[in-house]
């Protein structure tokens, strides 16, 4: 009771003390003013300087297999080629990212809802220690600020331009006992990456230190590496660079020829040295079980590159297949981008948590021998490796450009025909789907997309894939189509030659791009990379004229292809909404003798992958386009026409009994601007037409505060009781137009979700004097406003709602409710304690004789089907009550307002109510069983019918018991325990002769949540 009183003490004055003028200003401020206030930060120079620092390493490292440690000694010579005098240097100590739960890595993993590292034990973690750094022989100190995975060193003497200094330090690295991200020991492979002390890049923008992250890669100085690795003799080591030991090389060569050669079983160690010039990182992988294969590939210049593959479990054939992918990649990128400058390219198959593959100079690690992954990772040598752009800040300069080339290398024809065969079997439109385009549309149609030029850390988990790896590569393909493949390739080759080993920045790319084309190509940067503007082109017209419309907000040159069937004859590009004629195409003449039926124009860049709504992209010369297709069950969206899907449906409720009908729906994935779901159902028992209709139109405002606004209409009609005036089923119908707005979070990675909904529901019923809120009429209108807030974070998720309802017919409902639920996750987030507070106020006390509105009071006991006066829930027996002891649905309760989990009428209040609900899953058992406790406190209303007088008395009700739940909040059974209940509840059970344990039980079945369409549409990767 003290808690409840306390809550009410806070709640009531809060409502009374609202300063409306101030509130309106605050709303105005957050919606209108605040978005324009931008934080000030120093401008970043986006053109690289003409100098590069140089770091030449000599590292000796020993793998201590027993203790899972690296014992190392490192020296690097740092050459200051910059015109500035350096007074400090930043050193990365990335193994420390795994050391404790405060690191940037753990924080990012938690935001992405990955708790593996968070819950890791100390013995599984990693760190770097035993450092005794010196510069030019003078010992120096590591100075840490907020991150433990990099440190600053103040130089004992300033390093003048052109001068060198020598950094030296021993170090010891504890290796993680599994691969949490990129480094670790797993599956008997040591994956040694991001492991040694390494200076940050000093460039035109100054120092670039960065904590280690999983989502977001690296930026490092070029130099020479000379690394000696000591491992037990039975290990095979795959590493960056060229192996210098003849004996070892001979042994590996023998292994490539004869897989059965045994590794020497001895405790003795061997020392292997690898060297490589002009690289910026060094990674190595060691296992006793590596099988080895090698091959070579000749480049156009005649130069030969050796390719190696290391894997534990693969057959000789699959190793050779892997090598053929590696050869293909080295050759493809050398031809398209620029010659591979190194003598060796290796692939190693390892467990990896950071995606399917990871690139290191001259060596690539992949999870499996998969062509796309191997080609992609080897391709990184050109962008991540040789150009060496800052991947953390500008993932598009590496991941996106590389993925664009990887897509180009994928043999499109072979892939399409394979998919086509598959799709014929399943009758799916897979052949028209470009997976990158599909992913982009999925995100962009929901307005969840982000700009293409952001820092890796700014992307949501989903967008890191959907923008960096899907949209941006499509943008480069758009540029290629516009420039022509030859011009594009020449431009990229020149860029590569100009900037290799020089860390180009974004403007270096754009300056180069603009100097190359005759046209202004600025649209590429402005419309495709820098923002989230969207493309939607449409063609309309007839045999005389054509018009090409830009319906989206992206101002891009628009392509139009003249086609004979599916083969393109000519492509013209347009800037704006343009009128033209068929004869404007030069190749029109060549179509004289062609059957006119097959001639069409189409906006088609490999299925218009950036066009959000491609169904209006094609126009036939002599026949009409098929605009709508009826398809049973499900299909992927088709680029040519819109689809309505349908399937037969069976439904049941207590009053209409069995119903048969059809359900029609237009979109599954990706989401559509207009959504329709129509489900007519006929009942042969009540001879009524039932069912529902949902229509929704989404607006995609370019608004700083709203992500999405939708207008919708919900209609439904079902039986709600067995009797009516005419002895037929009592039917209700609901007509509810609504508007909903999803508020855009300040930061796309925010886990906060906020939605505002306003609706007006018109409810009708053919049964006079039933439980509608207007006793003397068969209809009522109800205004419903709702604000939902969710903070979907690990460990302490929050859900809150403010809900206001007003009956426009009679004013007899005028109430406000606030609920806040705090979750506390435990047992590695598998279980959640829930604490829920509710406070409700009614601004209208009711007439004594207005019995009808009773169902809308704040209920001290359970809220059941009869209290669902909004007909919001999907209930199978909404009028069954415990007193009637009808069917099983009399035991069904709803968890809104006070959310009392015992089905009993304990009185109700039209003044105010506060409630507390506690849900406590039992620890240490697998079954979803727990304890619950609910209480509420309110002035309950008592009406003496004889004297027609009303009084209120404050009453506390409570119930406690045991629950069993299946799948989150969708289904749960509650068993109250009598000793934990208030007297009023016990009296109620006695009076209604409900004494057995199971008679008191009740359940929640949240059918509204089991909507597969909603589930699919709302699915996100997290
Ligand atoms: Zn990549």
PDB file of N, CA and C in Angstrom, residues 706-742:
ATOM      1  N   UNK A 706       9.471  12.892 -37.787  1.00  0.00           N
ATOM      2  CA  UNK A 706       8.644  11.705 -38.010  1.00  0.00           C
ATOM      3  C   UNK A 706       9.266  10.781 -39.032  1.00  0.00           C
ATOM      4  N   UNK A 707       9.354   9.530 -38.686  1.00  0.00           N
ATOM      5  CA  UNK A 707       9.908   8.559 -39.620  1.00  0.00           C
ATOM      6  C   UNK A 707       8.834   8.132 -40.606  1.00  0.00           C
ATOM      7  N   UNK A 708       7.668   7.864 -40.085  1.00  0.00           N
ATOM      8  CA  UNK A 708       6.570   7.433 -40.935  1.00  0.00           C
ATOM      9  C   UNK A 708       5.261   7.965 -40.393  1.00  0.00           C
ATOM     10  N   UNK A 709       4.387   8.320 -41.319  1.00  0.00           N
ATOM     11  CA  UNK A 709       3.025   8.668 -40.928  1.00  0.00           C
ATOM     12  C   UNK A 709       2.116   7.799 -41.781  1.00  0.00           C
ATOM     13  N   UNK A 710       1.115   7.208 -41.190  1.00  0.00           N
ATOM     14  CA  UNK A 710       0.207   6.372 -41.967  1.00  0.00           C
ATOM     15  C   UNK A 710      -1.231   6.730 -41.636  1.00  0.00           C
ATOM     16  N   UNK A 711      -2.051   6.718 -42.677  1.00  0.00           N
ATOM     17  CA  UNK A 711      -3.493   6.859 -42.504  1.00  0.00           C
ATOM     18  C   UNK A 711      -4.083   5.496 -42.748  1.00  0.00           C
ATOM     19  N   UNK A 712      -5.015   5.112 -41.926  1.00  0.00           N
ATOM     20  CA  UNK A 712      -5.564   3.776 -42.121  1.00  0.00           C
ATOM     21  C   UNK A 712      -7.024   3.705 -41.767  1.00  0.00           C
ATOM     22  N   UNK A 713      -7.605   2.586 -42.122  1.00  0.00           N
ATOM     23  CA  UNK A 713      -8.998   2.314 -41.780  1.00  0.00           C
ATOM     24  C   UNK A 713      -9.105   0.852 -41.396  1.00  0.00           C
ATOM     25  N   UNK A 714      -9.712   0.624 -40.234  1.00  0.00           N
ATOM     26  CA  UNK A 714      -9.944  -0.757 -39.809  1.00  0.00           C
ATOM     27  C   UNK A 714     -11.447  -0.947 -39.719  1.00  0.00           C
ATOM     28  N   UNK A 715     -11.913  -2.029 -40.290  1.00  0.00           N
ATOM     29  CA  UNK A 715     -13.327  -2.360 -40.144  1.00  0.00           C
ATOM     30  C   UNK A 715     -13.410  -3.810 -39.753  1.00  0.00           C
ATOM     31  N   UNK A 716     -14.353  -4.133 -38.886  1.00  0.00           N
ATOM     32  CA  UNK A 716     -14.579  -5.548 -38.640  1.00  0.00           C
ATOM     33  C   UNK A 716     -15.974  -5.772 -38.113  1.00  0.00           C
ATOM     34  N   UNK A 717     -16.457  -6.979 -38.281  1.00  0.00           N
ATOM     35  CA  UNK A 717     -17.780  -7.335 -37.795  1.00  0.00           C
ATOM     36  C   UNK A 717     -17.801  -8.819 -37.439  1.00  0.00           C
ATOM     37  N   UNK A 718     -18.257  -9.092 -36.226  1.00  0.00           N
ATOM     38  CA  UNK A 718     -18.409 -10.479 -35.772  1.00  0.00           C
ATOM     39  C   UNK A 718     -19.591 -10.552 -34.828  1.00  0.00           C
ATOM     40  N   UNK A 719     -19.986 -11.763 -34.446  1.00  0.00           N
ATOM     41  CA  UNK A 719     -20.985 -11.920 -33.400  1.00  0.00           C
ATOM     42  C   UNK A 719     -20.346 -11.637 -32.056  1.00  0.00           C
ATOM     43  N   UNK A 720     -21.123 -11.075 -31.109  1.00  0.00           N
ATOM     44  CA  UNK A 720     -20.528 -10.849 -29.802  1.00  0.00           C
ATOM     45  C   UNK A 720     -21.351 -11.462 -28.686  1.00  0.00           C
ATOM     46  N   UNK A 721     -22.520 -12.016 -29.046  1.00  0.00           N
ATOM     47  CA  UNK A 721     -23.330 -12.648 -28.008  1.00  0.00           C
ATOM     48  C   UNK A 721     -24.320 -13.578 -28.701  1.00  0.00           C
ATOM     49  N   UNK A 722     -24.934 -14.457 -27.917  1.00  0.00           N
ATOM     50  CA  UNK A 722     -25.823 -15.433 -28.536  1.00  0.00           C
ATOM     51  C   UNK A 722     -27.209 -14.880 -28.847  1.00  0.00           C
ATOM     52  N   UNK A 723     -27.613 -13.904 -28.098  1.00  0.00           N
ATOM     53  CA  UNK A 723     -28.992 -13.439 -28.240  1.00  0.00           C
ATOM     54  C   UNK A 723     -29.057 -12.015 -28.744  1.00  0.00           C
ATOM     55  N   UNK A 724     -30.092 -11.718 -29.492  1.00  0.00           N
ATOM     56  CA  UNK A 724     -30.349 -10.340 -29.885  1.00  0.00           C
ATOM     57  C   UNK A 724     -31.853 -10.179 -29.905  1.00  0.00           C
ATOM     58  N   UNK A 725     -32.289  -9.008 -30.292  1.00  0.00           N
ATOM     59  CA  UNK A 725     -33.741  -8.763 -30.339  1.00  0.00           C
ATOM     60  C   UNK A 725     -34.460  -9.810 -31.175  1.00  0.00           C
ATOM     61  N   UNK A 726     -33.807 -10.164 -32.303  1.00  0.00           N
ATOM     62  CA  UNK A 726     -34.508 -11.050 -33.249  1.00  0.00           C
ATOM     63  C   UNK A 726     -34.130 -12.511 -33.075  1.00  0.00           C
ATOM     64  N   UNK A 727     -33.486 -12.790 -31.960  1.00  0.00           N
ATOM     65  CA  UNK A 727     -33.038 -14.152 -31.710  1.00  0.00           C
ATOM     66  C   UNK A 727     -31.978 -14.651 -32.693  1.00  0.00           C
ATOM     67  N   UNK A 728     -31.446 -13.735 -33.467  1.00  0.00           N
ATOM     68  CA  UNK A 728     -30.301 -14.108 -34.306  1.00  0.00           C
ATOM     69  C   UNK A 728     -29.040 -13.799 -33.500  1.00  0.00           C
ATOM     70  N   UNK A 729     -27.897 -14.029 -34.086  1.00  0.00           N
ATOM     71  CA  UNK A 729     -26.667 -13.703 -33.372  1.00  0.00           C
ATOM     72  C   UNK A 729     -26.602 -12.198 -33.173  1.00  0.00           C
ATOM     73  N   UNK A 730     -26.107 -11.784 -32.032  1.00  0.00           N
ATOM     74  CA  UNK A 730     -25.884 -10.370 -31.819  1.00  0.00           C
ATOM     75  C   UNK A 730     -24.568 -10.019 -32.497  1.00  0.00           C
ATOM     76  N   UNK A 731     -24.643  -9.128 -33.458  1.00  0.00           N
ATOM     77  CA  UNK A 731     -23.432  -8.780 -34.222  1.00  0.00           C
ATOM     78  C   UNK A 731     -22.951  -7.383 -33.836  1.00  0.00           C
ATOM     79  N   UNK A 732     -21.667  -7.188 -33.845  1.00  0.00           N
ATOM     80  CA  UNK A 732     -21.165  -5.840 -33.703  1.00  0.00           C
ATOM     81  C   UNK A 732     -20.381  -5.505 -34.954  1.00  0.00           C
ATOM     82  N   UNK A 733     -20.242  -4.217 -35.210  1.00  0.00           N
ATOM     83  CA  UNK A 733     -19.351  -3.816 -36.286  1.00  0.00           C
ATOM     84  C   UNK A 733     -18.557  -2.609 -35.822  1.00  0.00           C
ATOM     85  N   UNK A 734     -17.373  -2.505 -36.362  1.00  0.00           N
ATOM     86  CA  UNK A 734     -16.500  -1.418 -35.958  1.00  0.00           C
ATOM     87  C   UNK A 734     -15.914  -0.773 -37.206  1.00  0.00           C
ATOM     88  N   UNK A 735     -15.909   0.538 -37.203  1.00  0.00           N
ATOM     89  CA  UNK A 735     -15.373   1.310 -38.326  1.00  0.00           C
ATOM     90  C   UNK A 735     -14.417   2.303 -37.692  1.00  0.00           C
ATOM     91  N   UNK A 736     -13.131   2.190 -38.003  1.00  0.00           N
ATOM     92  CA  UNK A 736     -12.171   3.004 -37.262  1.00  0.00           C
ATOM     93  C   UNK A 736     -11.088   3.601 -38.146  1.00  0.00           C
ATOM     94  N   UNK A 737     -11.275   4.838 -38.600  1.00  0.00           N
ATOM     95  CA  UNK A 737     -10.166   5.509 -39.288  1.00  0.00           C
ATOM     96  C   UNK A 737      -9.117   5.942 -38.260  1.00  0.00           C
ATOM     97  N   UNK A 738      -7.862   5.889 -38.649  1.00  0.00           N
ATOM     98  CA  UNK A 738      -6.823   6.270 -37.691  1.00  0.00           C
ATOM     99  C   UNK A 738      -5.638   6.889 -38.406  1.00  0.00           C
ATOM    100  N   UNK A 739      -4.850   7.574 -37.615  1.00  0.00           N
ATOM    101  CA  UNK A 739      -3.581   8.098 -38.129  1.00  0.00           C
ATOM    102  C   UNK A 739      -2.512   7.692 -37.134  1.00  0.00           C
ATOM    103  N   UNK A 740      -1.400   7.223 -37.633  1.00  0.00           N
ATOM    104  CA  UNK A 740      -0.327   6.880 -36.706  1.00  0.00           C
ATOM    105  C   UNK A 740       0.981   7.469 -37.214  1.00  0.00           C
ATOM    106  N   UNK A 741       1.807   7.838 -36.273  1.00  0.00           N
ATOM    107  CA  UNK A 741       3.077   8.472 -36.629  1.00  0.00           C
ATOM    108  C   UNK A 741       4.173   7.865 -35.787  1.00  0.00           C
ATOM    109  N   UNK A 742       5.196   7.401 -36.477  1.00  0.00           N
ATOM    110  CA  UNK A 742       6.342   6.860 -35.752  1.00  0.00           C
ATOM    111  C   UNK A 742       7.371   7.974 -35.642  1.00  0.00           C
TER     112      UNK A 742
END
